[in-house]
Amino acid sequence: MTYSRTELAVSSSPSVPVAVISGGGGGHEPMDSGFLGQGMLSGCVTGEHFTAPSAPDIAQLFTRMIEETPAEEVLAIVKNYTGDVLNFQLAVELLEDTGIACTLVNVHDDLATRGVSQGARGIAGTVLYEKILGAGASLAMTSEELCELAAEIEETIVSFGVCFRAPTTPDGKLSFDLAMGHAEIGVGIHGEKGISTLPYSARSEVISRAVHEVFSQIPSGNEPLIALVNNLGSAPEEDLTYACSAVEEYARCAGETIARMKRGRFVTSVDMDGLSLTLMRARPDILALYDAPTLAPAWSE
């Protein structure tokens, strides 16, 4: 399976000054193409399997957004992987002499990689950036206002992933081996192993570990929480149901309020048998942006 395409959705509003885009490797569907639509992304660029799109393709998308939409500027939401970050930065450099205004927002919500030299990876929390910043852009927020909003999200968002079977590579092999009765803790979305391997007798034990991780690392505050329960590919529905219940129970015991909870396939790792959990604190204005309508099909399902 290979990917090499640029996808574009045009906002119907003539007053939107900033087009919000994103991109990355293939194999994470519905990310990012499923979140194209008014109220979320105006465009995205998708590379080959688990491979960042090329800088020229990214630059082409920047150019098309200015030529084919009412937008005057482009803001790109970039998952914090080396290839993605470097190629988006290079795309901006390629456009230096064109006058196209490009702003990059890096996402690094993954608890498993916080503190490492490259900084935390961007995983399923990316979807909340796309929803909230996309809604802000649809309300004609400026790039400066959107960057301030992104900085606020960054201060209060955490994600953590676990898996019971690695994803399948294009040649039909598993990206890594897991012994029977073991789970990988802290996995990424590109088939990377996690930070540890955990023996278990019930899958609920592993999911409870993930719930504990995100709640133990969410910054303190009085604001309620948004929770995102993400199927990384082929986790059974029972796992997602248990995860939602575990999040609600942990929140109740911890005196936290879950203001919004959403479950489903948002950011996958092909057919990985696993899930990730994302928590984010949200002020009333951020909740309003989260609740704003969107035509993006993968969000509206």
PDB file of C-alpha atoms in Angstrom, residues 13-177:
ATOM      1  CA  SER A  13     -16.849  31.489   3.753  1.00  0.00           C
ATOM      2  CA  PRO A  14     -15.250  34.465   1.984  1.00  0.00           C
ATOM      3  CA  SER A  15     -14.301  36.086   5.305  1.00  0.00           C
ATOM      4  CA  VAL A  16     -11.907  33.429   6.645  1.00  0.00           C
ATOM      5  CA  PRO A  17      -8.392  34.966   6.733  1.00  0.00           C
ATOM      6  CA  VAL A  18      -6.462  31.801   7.698  1.00  0.00           C
ATOM      7  CA  ALA A  19      -6.606  28.339   6.118  1.00  0.00           C
ATOM      8  CA  VAL A  20      -5.793  25.566   8.607  1.00  0.00           C
ATOM      9  CA  ILE A  21      -4.044  22.557   7.077  1.00  0.00           C
ATOM     10  CA  SER A  22      -2.210  19.464   8.280  1.00  0.00           C
ATOM     11  CA  GLY A  23      -0.450  16.432   6.873  1.00  0.00           C
ATOM     12  CA  GLY A  24       1.766  13.431   7.451  1.00  0.00           C
ATOM     13  CA  GLY A  25       2.343   9.881   6.349  1.00  0.00           C
ATOM     14  CA  GLY A  26      -0.312   7.495   5.096  1.00  0.00           C
ATOM     15  CA  GLY A  27      -1.611   4.651   7.191  1.00  0.00           C
ATOM     16  CA  HIS A  28      -3.289   6.821   9.838  1.00  0.00           C
ATOM     17  CA  GLU A  29      -6.682   7.205   8.185  1.00  0.00           C
ATOM     18  CA  PRO A  30      -9.025   8.948   8.749  1.00  0.00           C
ATOM     19  CA  MET A  31      -6.263  11.367   9.835  1.00  0.00           C
ATOM     20  CA  ASP A  32      -5.895  13.808   8.084  1.00  0.00           C
ATOM     21  CA  SER A  33      -8.133  13.553   5.027  1.00  0.00           C
ATOM     22  CA  GLY A  34     -11.220  12.586   7.036  1.00  0.00           C
ATOM     23  CA  PHE A  35     -11.062  15.914   8.836  1.00  0.00           C
ATOM     24  CA  LEU A  36     -11.234  18.032   5.694  1.00  0.00           C
ATOM     25  CA  GLY A  37     -14.268  20.268   5.706  1.00  0.00           C
ATOM     26  CA  GLN A  38     -15.630  23.601   6.855  1.00  0.00           C
ATOM     27  CA  GLY A  39     -14.993  23.988  10.576  1.00  0.00           C
ATOM     28  CA  MET A  40     -11.853  21.827  10.587  1.00  0.00           C
ATOM     29  CA  LEU A  41      -9.127  21.508   7.941  1.00  0.00           C
ATOM     30  CA  SER A  42      -9.116  23.429   4.673  1.00  0.00           C
ATOM     31  CA  GLY A  43      -6.477  21.119   3.180  1.00  0.00           C
ATOM     32  CA  CYS A  44      -4.069  18.288   3.878  1.00  0.00           C
ATOM     33  CA  VAL A  45      -1.144  16.525   2.270  1.00  0.00           C
ATOM     34  CA  THR A  46      -0.493  12.810   2.733  1.00  0.00           C
ATOM     35  CA  GLY A  47       2.766  10.991   2.069  1.00  0.00           C
ATOM     36  CA  GLU A  48       3.497   7.317   1.585  1.00  0.00           C
ATOM     37  CA  HIS A  49       3.102   4.671   4.286  1.00  0.00           C
ATOM     38  CA  PHE A  50       4.331   6.147   7.606  1.00  0.00           C
ATOM     39  CA  THR A  51       6.438   8.621   5.573  1.00  0.00           C
ATOM     40  CA  ALA A  52       6.271  12.400   5.751  1.00  0.00           C
ATOM     41  CA  PRO A  53       5.043  14.154   2.604  1.00  0.00           C
ATOM     42  CA  SER A  54       7.768  15.830   0.597  1.00  0.00           C
ATOM     43  CA  ALA A  55       8.592  19.501   1.070  1.00  0.00           C
ATOM     44  CA  PRO A  56       7.598  20.352  -2.545  1.00  0.00           C
ATOM     45  CA  ASP A  57       4.195  18.674  -2.045  1.00  0.00           C
ATOM     46  CA  ILE A  58       3.668  20.617   1.178  1.00  0.00           C
ATOM     47  CA  ALA A  59       4.711  23.849  -0.528  1.00  0.00           C
ATOM     48  CA  GLN A  60       2.263  23.083  -3.339  1.00  0.00           C
ATOM     49  CA  LEU A  61      -0.548  22.753  -0.816  1.00  0.00           C
ATOM     50  CA  PHE A  62       0.385  26.081   0.799  1.00  0.00           C
ATOM     51  CA  THR A  63       0.293  27.694  -2.652  1.00  0.00           C
ATOM     52  CA  ARG A  64      -3.039  26.135  -3.620  1.00  0.00           C
ATOM     53  CA  MET A  65      -4.644  27.291  -0.387  1.00  0.00           C
ATOM     54  CA  ILE A  66      -3.796  30.896  -1.238  1.00  0.00           C
ATOM     55  CA  GLU A  67      -4.734  30.563  -4.911  1.00  0.00           C
ATOM     56  CA  GLU A  68      -7.946  28.561  -4.532  1.00  0.00           C
ATOM     57  CA  THR A  69      -9.470  29.774  -1.254  1.00  0.00           C
ATOM     58  CA  PRO A  70     -10.289  33.188   0.227  1.00  0.00           C
ATOM     59  CA  ALA A  71      -7.523  32.726   2.810  1.00  0.00           C
ATOM     60  CA  GLU A  72      -4.691  35.233   3.059  1.00  0.00           C
ATOM     61  CA  GLU A  73      -2.501  33.079   5.339  1.00  0.00           C
ATOM     62  CA  VAL A  74      -1.940  29.377   6.018  1.00  0.00           C
ATOM     63  CA  LEU A  75      -1.483  27.723   9.410  1.00  0.00           C
ATOM     64  CA  ALA A  76      -0.173  24.143   9.411  1.00  0.00           C
ATOM     65  CA  ILE A  77      -0.679  21.713  12.305  1.00  0.00           C
ATOM     66  CA  VAL A  78       2.415  19.485  12.323  1.00  0.00           C
ATOM     67  CA  LYS A  79       2.831  16.258  14.287  1.00  0.00           C
ATOM     68  CA  ASN A  80       6.193  16.367  16.077  1.00  0.00           C
ATOM     69  CA  TYR A  81       8.031  13.693  14.110  1.00  0.00           C
ATOM     70  CA  THR A  82      11.420  14.525  12.618  1.00  0.00           C
ATOM     71  CA  GLY A  83      10.408  14.006   8.967  1.00  0.00           C
ATOM     72  CA  ASP A  84       7.181  15.968   9.286  1.00  0.00           C
ATOM     73  CA  VAL A  85       8.825  18.860  11.129  1.00  0.00           C
ATOM     74  CA  LEU A  86      11.800  19.111   8.754  1.00  0.00           C
ATOM     75  CA  ASN A  87       9.735  18.886   5.567  1.00  0.00           C
ATOM     76  CA  PHE A  88       7.164  21.445   6.705  1.00  0.00           C
ATOM     77  CA  GLN A  89       9.979  23.808   7.708  1.00  0.00           C
ATOM     78  CA  LEU A  90      11.673  23.269   4.348  1.00  0.00           C
ATOM     79  CA  ALA A  91       8.377  23.943   2.552  1.00  0.00           C
ATOM     80  CA  VAL A  92       8.127  27.284   4.326  1.00  0.00           C
ATOM     81  CA  GLU A  93      11.697  28.068   3.218  1.00  0.00           C
ATOM     82  CA  LEU A  94      10.820  27.154  -0.373  1.00  0.00           C
ATOM     83  CA  LEU A  95       8.055  29.771  -0.263  1.00  0.00           C
ATOM     84  CA  GLU A  96      10.126  32.556   1.317  1.00  0.00           C
ATOM     85  CA  ASP A  97      10.250  34.601  -1.877  1.00  0.00           C
ATOM     86  CA  THR A  98       6.569  34.160  -2.769  1.00  0.00           C
ATOM     87  CA  GLY A  99       5.096  36.346  -0.043  1.00  0.00           C
ATOM     88  CA  ILE A 100       2.852  33.510   1.177  1.00  0.00           C
ATOM     89  CA  ALA A 101       2.451  33.771   4.955  1.00  0.00           C
ATOM     90  CA  CYS A 102       2.929  30.335   6.548  1.00  0.00           C
ATOM     91  CA  THR A 103       2.743  29.535  10.267  1.00  0.00           C
ATOM     92  CA  LEU A 104       3.608  26.150  11.799  1.00  0.00           C
ATOM     93  CA  VAL A 105       2.124  24.746  15.008  1.00  0.00           C
ATOM     94  CA  ASN A 106       3.818  21.619  16.362  1.00  0.00           C
ATOM     95  CA  VAL A 107       1.825  19.038  18.320  1.00  0.00           C
ATOM     96  CA  HIS A 108       3.575  16.996  21.011  1.00  0.00           C
ATOM     97  CA  ASP A 109       0.983  15.412  23.281  1.00  0.00           C
ATOM     98  CA  ASP A 110       2.480  11.922  23.750  1.00  0.00           C
ATOM     99  CA  LEU A 111       3.375  11.283  27.400  1.00  0.00           C
ATOM    100  CA  ALA A 112       5.578   8.332  26.439  1.00  0.00           C
ATOM    101  CA  THR A 113       8.142  10.561  24.726  1.00  0.00           C
ATOM    102  CA  ARG A 114       8.118  13.662  26.882  1.00  0.00           C
ATOM    103  CA  GLY A 115      11.587  14.533  28.087  1.00  0.00           C
ATOM    104  CA  VAL A 116      13.440  12.839  25.219  1.00  0.00           C
ATOM    105  CA  SER A 117      15.797  14.829  23.008  1.00  0.00           C
ATOM    106  CA  GLN A 118      13.354  15.213  20.097  1.00  0.00           C
ATOM    107  CA  GLY A 119      10.434  16.151  22.367  1.00  0.00           C
ATOM    108  CA  ALA A 120       7.087  14.411  22.603  1.00  0.00           C
ATOM    109  CA  ARG A 121       5.434  12.989  19.496  1.00  0.00           C
ATOM    110  CA  GLY A 122       2.166  14.270  18.134  1.00  0.00           C
ATOM    111  CA  ILE A 123      -0.436  11.506  18.220  1.00  0.00           C
ATOM    112  CA  ALA A 124      -4.243  11.508  18.612  1.00  0.00           C
ATOM    113  CA  GLY A 125      -4.276  14.861  20.387  1.00  0.00           C
ATOM    114  CA  THR A 126      -3.637  16.302  16.917  1.00  0.00           C
ATOM    115  CA  VAL A 127      -7.341  15.842  16.182  1.00  0.00           C
ATOM    116  CA  LEU A 128      -8.326  18.207  18.987  1.00  0.00           C
ATOM    117  CA  TYR A 129      -5.961  20.840  17.591  1.00  0.00           C
ATOM    118  CA  GLU A 130      -7.575  20.407  14.181  1.00  0.00           C
ATOM    119  CA  LYS A 131     -11.078  20.684  15.588  1.00  0.00           C
ATOM    120  CA  ILE A 132     -10.472  23.669  17.841  1.00  0.00           C
ATOM    121  CA  LEU A 133      -8.152  25.666  15.575  1.00  0.00           C
ATOM    122  CA  GLY A 134     -10.303  24.835  12.560  1.00  0.00           C
ATOM    123  CA  ALA A 135     -13.345  26.185  14.385  1.00  0.00           C
ATOM    124  CA  GLY A 136     -11.405  29.279  15.368  1.00  0.00           C
ATOM    125  CA  ALA A 137     -10.358  29.864  11.773  1.00  0.00           C
ATOM    126  CA  SER A 138     -13.970  29.541  10.625  1.00  0.00           C
ATOM    127  CA  LEU A 139     -14.787  32.406  13.025  1.00  0.00           C
ATOM    128  CA  ALA A 140     -12.157  34.560  11.291  1.00  0.00           C
ATOM    129  CA  MET A 141      -9.546  34.379  14.053  1.00  0.00           C
ATOM    130  CA  THR A 142      -6.138  35.672  12.982  1.00  0.00           C
ATOM    131  CA  SER A 143      -3.020  33.502  12.828  1.00  0.00           C
ATOM    132  CA  GLU A 144      -1.742  35.221  15.987  1.00  0.00           C
ATOM    133  CA  GLU A 145      -4.955  34.373  17.825  1.00  0.00           C
ATOM    134  CA  LEU A 146      -4.832  30.796  16.576  1.00  0.00           C
ATOM    135  CA  CYS A 147      -1.222  30.412  17.733  1.00  0.00           C
ATOM    136  CA  GLU A 148      -2.173  31.716  21.173  1.00  0.00           C
ATOM    137  CA  LEU A 149      -4.988  29.185  21.254  1.00  0.00           C
ATOM    138  CA  ALA A 150      -2.600  26.402  20.224  1.00  0.00           C
ATOM    139  CA  ALA A 151      -0.205  27.393  23.012  1.00  0.00           C
ATOM    140  CA  GLU A 152      -3.047  27.137  25.530  1.00  0.00           C
ATOM    141  CA  ILE A 153      -3.981  23.681  24.247  1.00  0.00           C
ATOM    142  CA  GLU A 154      -0.361  22.554  24.488  1.00  0.00           C
ATOM    143  CA  GLU A 155      -0.262  23.415  28.186  1.00  0.00           C
ATOM    144  CA  THR A 156      -3.128  21.067  29.075  1.00  0.00           C
ATOM    145  CA  ILE A 157      -3.175  18.126  26.631  1.00  0.00           C
ATOM    146  CA  VAL A 158      -1.815  14.618  27.227  1.00  0.00           C
ATOM    147  CA  SER A 159      -2.077  11.334  25.289  1.00  0.00           C
ATOM    148  CA  PHE A 160      -0.928   7.757  25.867  1.00  0.00           C
ATOM    149  CA  GLY A 161      -1.204   4.660  23.658  1.00  0.00           C
ATOM    150  CA  VAL A 162      -1.120   0.895  24.264  1.00  0.00           C
ATOM    151  CA  CYS A 163      -1.290  -2.064  21.907  1.00  0.00           C
ATOM    152  CA  PHE A 164      -1.816  -5.808  21.972  1.00  0.00           C
ATOM    153  CA  ARG A 165      -0.594  -6.459  18.401  1.00  0.00           C
ATOM    154  CA  ALA A 166       1.714  -4.381  16.230  1.00  0.00           C
ATOM    155  CA  PRO A 167       0.535  -2.957  12.896  1.00  0.00           C
ATOM    156  CA  THR A 168       1.128  -4.777   9.613  1.00  0.00           C
ATOM    157  CA  THR A 169       3.804  -3.349   7.324  1.00  0.00           C
ATOM    158  CA  PRO A 170       3.293  -3.042   3.537  1.00  0.00           C
ATOM    159  CA  ASP A 171       5.170  -6.331   3.024  1.00  0.00           C
ATOM    160  CA  GLY A 172       2.712  -8.167   5.270  1.00  0.00           C
ATOM    161  CA  LYS A 173       4.890  -8.477   8.376  1.00  0.00           C
ATOM    162  CA  LEU A 174       4.313  -7.079  11.862  1.00  0.00           C
ATOM    163  CA  SER A 175       6.387  -4.025  12.733  1.00  0.00           C
ATOM    164  CA  PHE A 176       7.464  -5.706  15.988  1.00  0.00           C
ATOM    165  CA  ASP A 177       6.756  -8.932  17.875  1.00  0.00           C
TER     166      ASP A 177
END
